[in-house]
Amino acid sequence: MSGMVEKRGIGTWLTHMSLIAGIAAICFPIYLAFVASTVTQQEIARPPMPLLPGPHFLENYGTALSQGINSPVWLMLMNSSVMALGIAIGKIAISILSAYAIVYFRFPFRMVFFWLIFLTLMLPVEVRIVPTYEVAAGFGMLNSYSGLILPLIASATATFLFRQFFLTVPDELIEAARVDGAGPIRFFVDILLPMSRTNIAALFVILFIYGWNQYLWPLLITTKPEMNTIVMGIKQMFPSGDDVAEWPVIMATALMAMLPPVAVVVFMQGLFVKGLVDTEK
Amino acid sequence: MAQIAFSNLRKSYGKTEVIHGVDTHIEDGELIVIVGPSGCGKSTLLRMVAGLETVTSGEIRIDDRVVNKLEPRERDIAMVFQNYALYPHMSVFDNMAYGLKIAKVPQAEIRERVAVAAKMLELEPFLERKPRQLSGGQRQRVAMGRAIVRKPAVFLFDEPLSNLDAKLRVQMRVEIKTLQRRLGVTSLYVTHDQVEAMTLADRIIVMNGGVAEQIGTPLAVYEKPATTFVGGFIGSPPMNFLSVERLQGSGLAASFGEAAPALAKTVGVRPEHLSFCGEGQAAWSGELVIVEALGAETLAHVRLDDGEVIIVRLDGGRTAPVGESRVHVTCEADKLHFFGADEKRID
């Protein structure tokens, strides 16, 4: 690999400088948020804003976790985790099964179903939000985990992705499995599922973050503070009217809200790369 | 161990018939090679036996049991695929054991059977590896091991050697033959390589355009090809074909002309039965185009006066009359094959 594009002297410096500048530009606001979460409200309000972390780290994070402003942050983090996990796992389970049906079974109107699923790609949550709310409310799913998860659980994108992957699995493999005596379910569980693990890992990362970042839907479907998710919760921490904003607590909450998606990316990336290296069709 | 019988076996895709009625009976323990050019229906025929393709009409029997409607697993067969079709995420052991696991064979017996097959195929050091960590020849062996451990009544091979390099192919060919002899399992083997067919087969089925043109032992097929297609397909370099009129016009009309049956249209002659001679005895004359010295044999391409090119095969030691631009070719009358207008053999 080395020496493909070899730069010396000024070229190397230039490359590194621009990379460092880019990273600094992205990291500085996050650093500032961290600083803000370790000082007191008064220190933030009085310009200039401090650029070095203060001594109130434990105090601010403790307040956020146990009390928050409307509801404790640990509760909102848990709600968000349940929702994001539910959406990610549910989407993967449903879409891998529907892709399996569409690719491997000949049933009437197979392509019609495929195109129907495909069409829903053009209808994001925001477009269908009013009828979806109506249906969810009709089922009594307001202020519940099922209400947070189920309406978002079908995924055309993931179905399409799995379909494309299944189409690349050689027919001989299916035939070998048939000769070996594997029925449709065994073939799916023993062969297709393990072969899809790279795709599943990649999708899990994307879908978990998608679920975690949901804002509009939880805002509509939850009215009780104990069902709030973290992303909408941050917004609701902002003061209304003459209230004083508890900026250190809000910043601590914002930083904690970032941690689970970061953890998922960091953890799954290892699996993801391993999967890429391991798999061969 | 089983006998297989096809009776008037046909296959159509929509309105297109691709196999036009094959009849044959395969004895217990025989190794039958189905050979033919691509698109001749040989793989389709094999896949029908495997149960991977439906039978349009006719019957397939394995040991007097009609298997037309049975699932592959109910047919007591094992198949080796062209691209090996190993499960990429399973170890060699798991690949070989998978069929037994599904059949709910006890763990201890699975381990024993895999061990026996691995020993037979010299795969013991690789049992824990994944297929991608193996060479082509080793993968091929795993694919065969997967077939062997099942102890099926019939082995089906679908061009199993076509992805290997030439040297390995020869080696694996011998191994397959030895293994099949040792296990005595009735086998169907599909290939487009006529050398593979000749060396492996107890009997050959030569297929062309969905028809079994000839079924017989390799030598019978070689020595008495039933059609011009078989004559041209089996044997390398292929049989030379010339019109009978040309023979009758030759200097040796007296001896050859009478050998030709009345309805004969084409005469075929193997390159090794031709030899160079003086002008006086010449059956054909022409111009020496190219000489390929292959060591053990030498192939001389001769363009006859009417433009057709025939190949003369000489022993490696003997050189073609290089330098002479005009050469004369003859052959013994009993080495000629005659074919009618329908391209069928006339004896």
XYZ file of C-alpha atoms in Angstrom:
628
model
C 0.000 0.000 0.000
C 2.754 2.411 0.935
C 4.164 4.478 -1.844
C 1.037 4.482 -3.971
C 0.819 8.231 -3.619
C 3.899 9.273 -1.768
C 4.085 12.846 -0.611
C 7.109 14.413 0.933
C 7.845 17.560 2.887
C 5.364 20.317 2.359
C 2.749 17.965 0.877
C 2.590 15.868 4.037
C 2.388 18.970 6.193
C -0.386 20.429 4.108
C -2.398 17.214 4.234
C -2.042 16.962 7.996
C -2.802 20.607 8.599
C -6.032 20.508 6.627
C -7.104 17.259 8.339
C -6.380 18.703 11.790
C -8.195 21.924 10.930
C -11.223 19.950 9.788
C -11.304 17.816 12.909
C -10.881 20.865 15.137
C -13.770 22.630 13.434
C -16.004 19.641 14.113
C -14.793 18.974 17.657
C -14.699 22.508 19.041
C -18.478 22.917 19.563
C -18.600 19.551 21.286
C -15.706 20.574 23.496
C -17.494 23.806 24.276
C -20.608 21.854 25.232
C -18.469 19.734 27.544
C -16.961 22.846 29.149
C -20.434 24.273 29.595
C -21.555 21.104 31.335
C -18.827 21.370 33.981
C -19.328 24.959 35.144
C -22.163 26.849 36.834
C -25.019 28.692 35.229
C -23.529 32.031 36.299
C -20.199 31.330 34.646
C -21.908 30.618 31.333
C -24.129 33.668 31.502
C -21.207 36.011 32.158
C -19.118 36.688 29.040
C -16.545 35.690 28.040
C -17.519 32.087 28.227
C -14.900 29.899 29.951
C -12.766 27.732 27.672
C -11.478 25.350 30.340
C -13.576 22.720 32.180
C -14.806 23.723 35.626
C -15.137 21.694 38.851
C -18.903 20.971 38.674
C -18.831 17.883 36.459
C -20.307 15.374 38.920
C -22.812 17.840 40.295
C -24.249 18.810 36.888
C -24.363 15.272 35.467
C -25.828 13.986 38.705
C -28.585 16.582 38.604
C -29.315 15.790 34.968
C -29.480 12.041 35.474
C -31.554 11.989 38.618
C -33.815 15.027 38.186
C -33.435 16.565 34.749
C -35.802 19.461 34.209
C -39.119 17.893 33.216
C -38.200 14.260 33.833
C -34.962 12.552 34.859
C -32.477 11.983 32.061
C -31.888 8.314 32.915
C -35.558 7.668 32.198
C -35.438 9.481 28.872
C -32.237 7.630 27.943
C -33.950 4.358 28.711
C -37.002 5.320 26.663
C -34.817 6.268 23.757
C -32.853 3.030 24.023
C -35.996 0.929 24.025
C -37.341 2.822 21.052
C -34.119 2.761 19.032
C -33.467 -0.914 19.741
C -37.079 -1.799 18.994
C -37.017 0.059 15.717
C -33.629 -1.333 14.637
C -34.305 -4.953 15.569
C -37.904 -4.846 14.363
C -36.989 -3.291 11.049
C -34.242 -5.848 10.443
C -36.461 -8.790 11.379
C -39.363 -7.675 9.222
C -37.342 -6.613 6.218
C -35.100 -9.692 6.111
C -38.187 -11.912 6.202
C -40.012 -9.986 3.502
C -36.900 -9.922 1.323
C -36.585 -13.688 1.801
C -40.184 -14.165 0.699
C -39.785 -11.927 -2.332
C -36.535 -13.438 -3.545
C -37.033 -17.149 -2.868
C -40.744 -17.867 -3.108
C -42.946 -17.732 -6.144
C -46.317 -16.550 -4.947
C -48.994 -14.654 -6.861
C -48.387 -10.904 -7.227
C -44.853 -11.237 -5.966
C -43.615 -8.279 -7.965
C -46.698 -6.233 -7.066
C -45.804 -6.644 -3.418
C -42.230 -5.744 -4.093
C -43.203 -2.545 -5.864
C -45.744 -1.689 -3.172
C -43.009 -1.954 -0.564
C -40.714 0.003 -2.805
C -43.316 2.761 -3.236
C -43.440 3.371 0.504
C -39.852 4.593 0.195
C -41.399 7.753 -1.163
C -43.523 8.250 1.940
C -41.343 9.246 4.888
C -42.833 9.551 8.376
C -43.440 13.275 8.029
C -45.688 12.830 4.993
C -47.952 10.229 6.560
C -47.745 11.548 10.086
C -51.370 12.669 10.489
C -53.028 9.396 9.383
C -50.394 7.404 11.254
C -51.176 9.358 14.414
C -54.869 8.749 13.882
C -54.310 5.006 13.595
C -51.925 4.864 16.557
C -54.346 6.822 18.699
C -57.182 4.546 17.578
C -55.254 1.528 18.819
C -54.656 3.246 22.144
C -50.930 3.393 21.607
C -50.381 6.958 22.818
C -47.782 7.181 25.575
C -46.565 3.619 25.084
C -43.473 1.893 23.735
C -45.503 0.149 21.062
C -46.733 3.542 19.914
C -43.168 4.781 19.701
C -41.895 1.730 17.845
C -44.548 0.048 15.702
C -45.473 2.871 13.313
C -41.807 3.237 12.338
C -40.975 -0.415 12.092
C -41.549 -1.235 8.418
C -38.623 -0.390 6.180
C -38.546 -0.432 2.414
C -34.882 0.518 2.360
C -33.811 -2.444 4.451
C -36.054 -4.813 2.490
C -34.517 -3.571 -0.716
C -31.007 -3.939 0.666
C -31.566 -7.515 1.788
C -33.214 -8.321 -1.518
C -30.175 -7.086 -3.408
C -27.918 -9.135 -1.156
C -29.998 -12.297 -1.515
C -29.896 -11.943 -5.286
C -26.099 -12.204 -5.146
C -26.169 -15.494 -3.224
C -25.378 -18.156 -5.834
C -28.225 -20.490 -6.789
C -25.903 -23.458 -6.346
C -25.812 -22.777 -2.621
C -29.573 -23.053 -2.372
C -29.513 -26.197 -4.456
C -26.766 -27.699 -2.327
C -28.871 -26.982 0.736
C -31.885 -28.597 -0.894
C -29.876 -31.703 -1.740
C -28.584 -31.720 1.834
C -32.203 -31.824 2.914
C -32.648 -28.305 4.268
C -36.166 -26.949 3.988
C -36.923 -23.241 3.561
C -36.696 -22.422 7.269
C -33.462 -24.326 7.844
C -31.915 -22.740 4.772
C -32.855 -19.313 6.109
C -31.619 -19.914 9.648
C -28.531 -22.019 8.913
C -27.237 -20.415 5.752
C -28.841 -17.150 4.717
C -28.873 -15.532 8.157
C -25.193 -16.190 8.974
C -24.219 -15.035 5.501
C -26.154 -11.792 6.024
C -24.492 -10.837 9.265
C -22.381 -8.107 7.682
C -25.478 -6.496 6.225
C -27.329 -6.920 9.488
C -24.528 -5.218 11.421
C -24.360 -2.312 8.996
C -28.115 -1.885 8.985
C -28.272 -2.070 12.754
C -25.915 0.901 13.025
C -27.903 2.965 10.566
C -31.297 2.017 11.949
C -30.338 2.438 15.600
C -29.221 5.984 14.904
C -32.337 6.583 12.835
C -34.480 5.424 15.751
C -32.473 7.330 18.339
C -32.747 10.578 16.396
C -36.515 10.440 15.945
C -37.923 13.778 17.081
C -41.265 14.586 15.477
C -42.958 11.242 16.105
C -42.145 10.924 19.846
C -43.178 14.549 20.240
C -46.635 13.695 18.921
C -47.201 10.295 20.445
C -45.974 10.990 24.000
C -47.593 13.533 26.246
C -46.523 12.222 29.644
C -43.020 13.294 30.732
C -42.124 9.746 31.774
C -42.478 8.567 28.181
C -40.333 11.341 26.704
C -37.328 10.357 24.636
C -33.999 12.054 25.056
C -33.905 13.874 21.705
C -37.268 15.557 22.223
C -36.482 15.913 25.920
C -33.532 18.189 25.255
C -35.721 20.543 23.324
C -38.256 20.601 26.124
C -35.580 21.526 28.623
C -35.310 24.898 26.955
C -37.014 27.525 29.092
C -40.301 28.990 28.102
C -41.209 32.543 29.072
C -39.188 34.045 31.871
C -37.706 30.812 33.243
C -33.983 30.621 33.569
C -32.262 28.049 31.350
C -30.211 25.549 33.276
C -27.497 25.456 30.624
C -25.014 23.236 32.454
C -27.680 20.579 32.940
C -28.913 20.897 29.352
C -25.378 20.558 28.007
C -24.715 17.538 30.209
C -27.930 15.969 28.866
C -26.939 16.750 25.283
C -23.580 15.072 25.741
C -25.135 12.015 27.366
C -27.619 11.816 24.502
C -24.688 11.502 22.116
C -23.047 8.616 23.905
C -25.252 5.617 22.946
C -25.109 6.241 19.163
C -21.357 6.766 19.426
C -21.036 3.531 21.388
C -23.062 1.652 18.778
C -20.929 2.981 15.945
C -17.662 2.226 17.727
C -18.725 -1.247 18.828
C -20.440 -2.310 15.617
C -17.714 -0.968 13.396
C -15.410 -3.681 14.669
C -18.008 -6.338 13.877
C -18.778 -4.692 10.588
C -15.175 -4.727 9.386
C -14.694 -8.277 10.662
C -17.792 -9.305 8.761
C -16.504 -7.699 5.606
C -13.210 -9.523 5.889
C -14.784 -12.850 6.820
C -17.537 -13.174 4.298
C -17.054 -14.726 0.956
C -19.751 -15.846 -1.378
C -26.098 -48.654 -4.636
C -28.843 -48.319 -7.122
C -29.955 -48.682 -10.664
C -31.330 -45.716 -12.526
C -33.712 -45.830 -15.451
C -34.942 -43.038 -17.705
C -37.943 -43.728 -19.858
C -38.901 -41.253 -22.539
C -37.690 -38.442 -20.307
C -38.633 -35.003 -21.568
C -38.223 -31.453 -20.357
C -39.809 -28.279 -21.648
C -39.479 -24.681 -20.604
C -42.790 -23.202 -21.672
C -43.210 -24.300 -25.252
C -39.534 -24.981 -25.883
C -38.622 -28.607 -25.468
C -34.987 -28.960 -24.431
C -34.812 -32.698 -23.808
C -36.513 -34.774 -26.444
C -37.041 -38.132 -24.835
C -34.089 -39.934 -23.283
C -34.228 -43.665 -22.588
C -31.539 -45.530 -20.783
C -30.820 -47.927 -17.995
C -27.902 -47.495 -15.642
C -26.555 -50.503 -13.799
C -25.649 -50.659 -10.155
C -22.197 -49.157 -9.540
C -21.715 -47.818 -13.034
C -20.085 -44.467 -13.689
C -21.971 -42.854 -16.539
C -20.604 -39.700 -18.123
C -23.015 -37.411 -19.924
C -21.017 -35.398 -22.410
C -21.964 -32.791 -24.966
C -21.487 -29.169 -25.986
C -22.986 -26.378 -23.881
C -26.727 -26.110 -24.254
C -27.190 -29.761 -25.185
C -29.306 -30.460 -22.104
C -26.784 -32.547 -20.185
C -26.938 -30.440 -17.037
C -30.713 -30.266 -17.242
C -30.829 -34.047 -17.390
C -28.633 -34.325 -14.295
C -30.653 -31.721 -12.432
C -33.815 -33.633 -13.217
C -32.302 -36.678 -11.556
C -31.313 -34.507 -8.589
C -34.819 -33.133 -8.276
C -33.725 -29.556 -8.907
C -35.675 -29.426 -12.161
C -39.173 -30.781 -12.676
C -39.820 -33.570 -15.146
C -42.168 -32.543 -17.960
C -42.982 -36.085 -19.036
C -41.509 -39.553 -18.831
C -40.110 -41.251 -15.778
C -36.967 -41.369 -13.685
C -36.612 -44.463 -11.565
C -34.023 -45.024 -8.895
C -34.174 -48.679 -7.867
C -37.687 -49.157 -9.257
C -38.975 -46.175 -7.344
C -40.364 -43.413 -9.542
C -38.754 -40.256 -8.149
C -40.321 -37.670 -10.488
C -42.204 -35.905 -7.724
C -39.834 -36.450 -4.830
C -37.865 -33.690 -3.154
C -34.075 -33.932 -3.620
C -33.560 -35.109 -0.050
C -36.026 -37.959 -0.526
C -34.163 -39.339 -3.521
C -31.124 -40.619 -1.668
C -28.696 -38.735 -3.910
C -25.723 -36.464 -3.341
C -24.491 -33.852 -5.737
C -21.155 -32.180 -6.422
C -21.567 -28.762 -7.986
C -19.429 -26.946 -10.513
C -18.613 -24.088 -8.139
C -18.465 -26.501 -5.197
C -21.334 -24.628 -3.468
C -19.691 -24.891 -0.064
C -21.354 -22.943 2.729
C -18.902 -20.057 3.148
C -19.538 -19.450 6.841
C -19.147 -23.063 7.919
C -15.946 -24.962 8.610
C -14.976 -27.900 6.437
C -16.280 -30.229 9.129
C -19.636 -28.440 9.313
C -19.917 -28.358 5.551
C -19.523 -32.103 5.404
C -21.705 -32.728 8.441
C -24.580 -30.424 7.498
C -26.637 -32.979 5.583
C -26.238 -35.545 8.351
C -27.180 -32.996 10.987
C -30.412 -32.284 9.158
C -31.068 -36.005 8.849
C -30.696 -36.147 12.656
C -27.832 -38.618 12.584
C -26.361 -38.963 16.108
C -23.369 -36.713 16.852
C -20.947 -39.575 17.408
C -21.800 -41.154 14.079
C -21.516 -37.823 12.250
C -18.050 -37.351 13.688
C -17.044 -40.840 12.673
C -18.393 -40.608 9.137
C -16.777 -37.225 8.541
C -13.512 -38.569 9.921
C -13.598 -41.506 7.525
C -14.355 -39.301 4.532
C -11.738 -36.741 5.557
C -9.153 -39.478 5.793
C -10.103 -40.857 2.415
C -9.800 -37.400 0.845
C -6.756 -36.302 2.860
C -8.709 -33.437 4.353
C -7.912 -34.186 7.984
C -5.649 -31.150 8.564
C -8.283 -28.777 7.190
C -11.414 -29.765 9.101
C -11.502 -26.570 11.154
C -10.814 -24.249 8.241
C -13.313 -22.194 6.303
C -13.720 -22.878 2.576
C -12.055 -19.601 1.604
C -8.849 -20.768 3.305
C -8.602 -23.742 0.946
C -7.218 -24.114 -2.551
C -9.435 -25.019 -5.465
C -8.499 -28.685 -5.333
C -9.155 -28.858 -1.594
C -12.552 -27.213 -1.984
C -13.336 -29.759 -4.644
C -12.443 -32.502 -2.183
C -14.663 -30.996 0.490
C -17.530 -30.939 -1.988
C -16.910 -34.618 -2.646
C -16.588 -35.327 1.050
C -19.971 -33.731 1.614
C -21.383 -36.166 -0.921
C -19.566 -39.210 0.467
C -20.570 -38.837 4.132
C -24.222 -39.053 3.200
C -23.682 -42.583 1.811
C -26.175 -41.934 -0.970
C -27.451 -44.416 -3.541
C -26.375 -42.138 -6.389
C -23.628 -39.544 -6.889
C -24.323 -36.701 -9.266
C -21.399 -34.643 -10.567
C -22.092 -31.421 -12.442
C -18.874 -30.449 -14.247
C -16.967 -30.737 -10.987
C -13.513 -30.181 -12.454
C -14.136 -27.291 -14.817
C -12.890 -24.666 -12.347
C -9.538 -26.334 -11.752
C -6.351 -25.809 -13.707
C -5.355 -28.420 -16.268
C -2.847 -30.296 -14.128
C -5.099 -30.531 -11.101
C -7.957 -31.601 -13.302
C -6.060 -34.661 -14.472
C -5.144 -35.518 -10.893
C -8.677 -35.069 -9.543
C -10.048 -37.058 -12.457
C -8.021 -40.038 -11.366
C -9.060 -39.513 -7.752
C -12.737 -39.404 -8.608
C -12.446 -42.567 -10.631
C -10.564 -44.382 -7.879
C -13.017 -43.227 -5.247
C -16.011 -44.237 -7.272
C -14.539 -47.688 -7.863
C -13.812 -48.081 -4.181
C -17.248 -46.988 -2.995
C -19.087 -48.656 -5.849
C -21.784 -45.990 -5.900
C -23.759 -45.512 -9.088
C -22.685 -42.163 -10.522
C -23.795 -39.702 -13.140
C -21.127 -37.282 -14.270
C -21.728 -34.327 -16.549
C -18.897 -32.726 -18.499
C -18.236 -30.967 -21.774
C -14.699 -32.321 -21.849
C -14.501 -35.398 -24.021
C -11.156 -36.469 -22.542
C -12.748 -36.513 -19.086
C -15.607 -38.530 -20.519
C -13.322 -41.071 -22.179
C -11.117 -41.583 -19.131
C -13.791 -41.703 -16.432
C -16.740 -43.444 -17.937
C -17.911 -47.000 -17.826
C -20.385 -45.831 -20.404
C -20.789 -42.498 -22.141
C -24.010 -40.755 -23.079
C -23.247 -38.288 -25.878
C -25.902 -35.599 -25.946
C -26.595 -33.095 -28.668
C -29.555 -30.748 -28.932
C -31.512 -32.516 -26.203
C -31.092 -35.968 -27.729
C -28.882 -38.808 -26.533
C -27.067 -39.469 -29.795
C -25.145 -42.472 -28.557
C -24.838 -44.500 -25.388
C -21.970 -46.928 -25.056
C -18.559 -47.717 -23.637
C -15.882 -45.108 -24.379
C -14.139 -47.304 -26.923
C -17.339 -48.333 -28.649
C -18.297 -44.683 -28.964
C -14.841 -43.839 -30.267
C -14.560 -46.714 -32.688
C -18.101 -46.769 -33.965
C -19.593 -43.283 -33.640
C -23.319 -43.459 -34.283
C -23.536 -40.047 -35.900
C -21.226 -37.499 -37.478
C -21.749 -35.355 -34.361
C -20.405 -38.086 -32.090
C -17.477 -38.710 -34.438
C -16.613 -35.026 -34.406
C -17.143 -34.531 -30.675
C -15.354 -37.546 -29.250
C -11.671 -37.657 -30.083
C -9.076 -34.933 -30.193
C -8.230 -33.800 -32.804
C -11.696 -34.573 -34.157
C -12.580 -36.965 -36.944
C -12.104 -35.627 -40.488
C -15.246 -35.539 -42.609
C -15.267 -35.547 -46.383
C -17.908 -36.166 -48.996
C -18.115 -39.619 -50.507
C -17.947 -38.216 -54.064
C -14.501 -36.904 -53.334
C -13.433 -40.381 -52.290
C -14.825 -41.943 -55.402
C -13.001 -39.408 -57.537
C -9.688 -40.276 -55.945
C -6.926 -42.326 -57.419
C -7.938 -45.265 -55.233
C -11.535 -45.275 -56.345
C -11.405 -48.983 -56.968
C -10.701 -50.026 -53.406
C -12.458 -47.194 -51.553
C -15.388 -46.595 -53.822
C -16.659 -50.086 -53.376
C -16.240 -49.909 -49.639
C -18.782 -47.115 -49.534
C -22.355 -48.260 -48.929
C -24.882 -47.103 -51.468
C -26.547 -44.419 -49.339
C -23.365 -43.022 -47.825
C -23.034 -39.284 -48.076
C -20.116 -38.509 -45.798
C -16.987 -40.398 -44.986
C -15.237 -39.922 -41.689
C -11.683 -40.865 -40.870
C -9.731 -40.428 -37.617
C -6.542 -38.369 -37.941
C -4.448 -41.262 -36.601
C -5.611 -43.537 -39.407
C -4.309 -41.226 -42.093
C -0.752 -41.378 -43.306
C 1.368 -39.766 -45.947
C 2.170 -41.747 -49.062
C 3.455 -41.480 -52.606
C 1.371 -39.887 -55.308
C 0.440 -43.258 -56.718
C -1.469 -44.524 -53.645
C -2.984 -41.161 -52.732
C -6.617 -41.051 -51.695
C -6.383 -37.290 -51.245
C -3.818 -34.720 -52.201
C -3.300 -31.224 -50.998
C -1.014 -28.655 -49.552
C 0.635 -28.844 -46.140
C -0.615 -25.822 -44.205
C 0.780 -26.172 -40.726
C 2.580 -28.774 -38.614
C 2.029 -28.890 -34.856
C 4.727 -30.913 -33.112
C 3.303 -31.783 -29.667
C 6.033 -34.178 -28.610
C 4.192 -37.464 -28.345
C 2.336 -36.741 -31.533
C 2.572 -34.443 -34.512
C -0.490 -32.962 -36.179
C -0.239 -32.039 -39.839
C -2.991 -29.846 -41.299
C -3.476 -30.470 -44.994
C -5.604 -28.247 -47.213
C -7.139 -30.400 -49.894
C -7.568 -29.196 -53.444
C -11.169 -28.100 -52.831
C -10.142 -26.022 -49.826
C -11.161 -28.350 -47.011
C -8.606 -28.892 -44.248
C -7.967 -32.349 -42.786
C -5.702 -33.276 -39.920
C -3.200 -36.103 -40.125
C -1.848 -37.414 -36.821
C 1.669 -38.811 -36.836
C 3.736 -40.333 -34.088
C 5.932 -37.781 -32.364
C 9.162 -39.247 -33.666
C 8.116 -38.995 -37.268
C 8.148 -35.635 -38.887
C 5.774 -34.538 -41.554
C 7.267 -34.082 -44.987
C 8.118 -30.472 -44.359
C 9.341 -28.577 -47.328
C 7.207 -30.513 -49.731
C 4.343 -28.176 -50.418
C 2.270 -30.880 -52.075
C 1.489 -33.985 -50.021
C -0.501 -37.136 -50.557
C -2.605 -38.830 -47.917
C -4.063 -42.308 -47.702
C -5.650 -44.648 -45.203
C -6.791 -48.249 -44.927
C -10.223 -48.939 -46.270
C -11.501 -50.583 -43.050
C -10.754 -47.438 -41.051
C -13.362 -45.434 -42.892
C -16.691 -44.516 -41.262
C -19.655 -43.899 -43.496
C -22.609 -41.698 -42.658
C -25.863 -41.209 -44.546
C -27.640 -38.000 -45.453
C -29.320 -38.066 -41.999
C -25.804 -38.025 -40.485
C -26.363 -41.506 -39.025
C -23.784 -44.235 -39.292
C -24.040 -46.810 -42.059
C -22.260 -50.112 -41.461
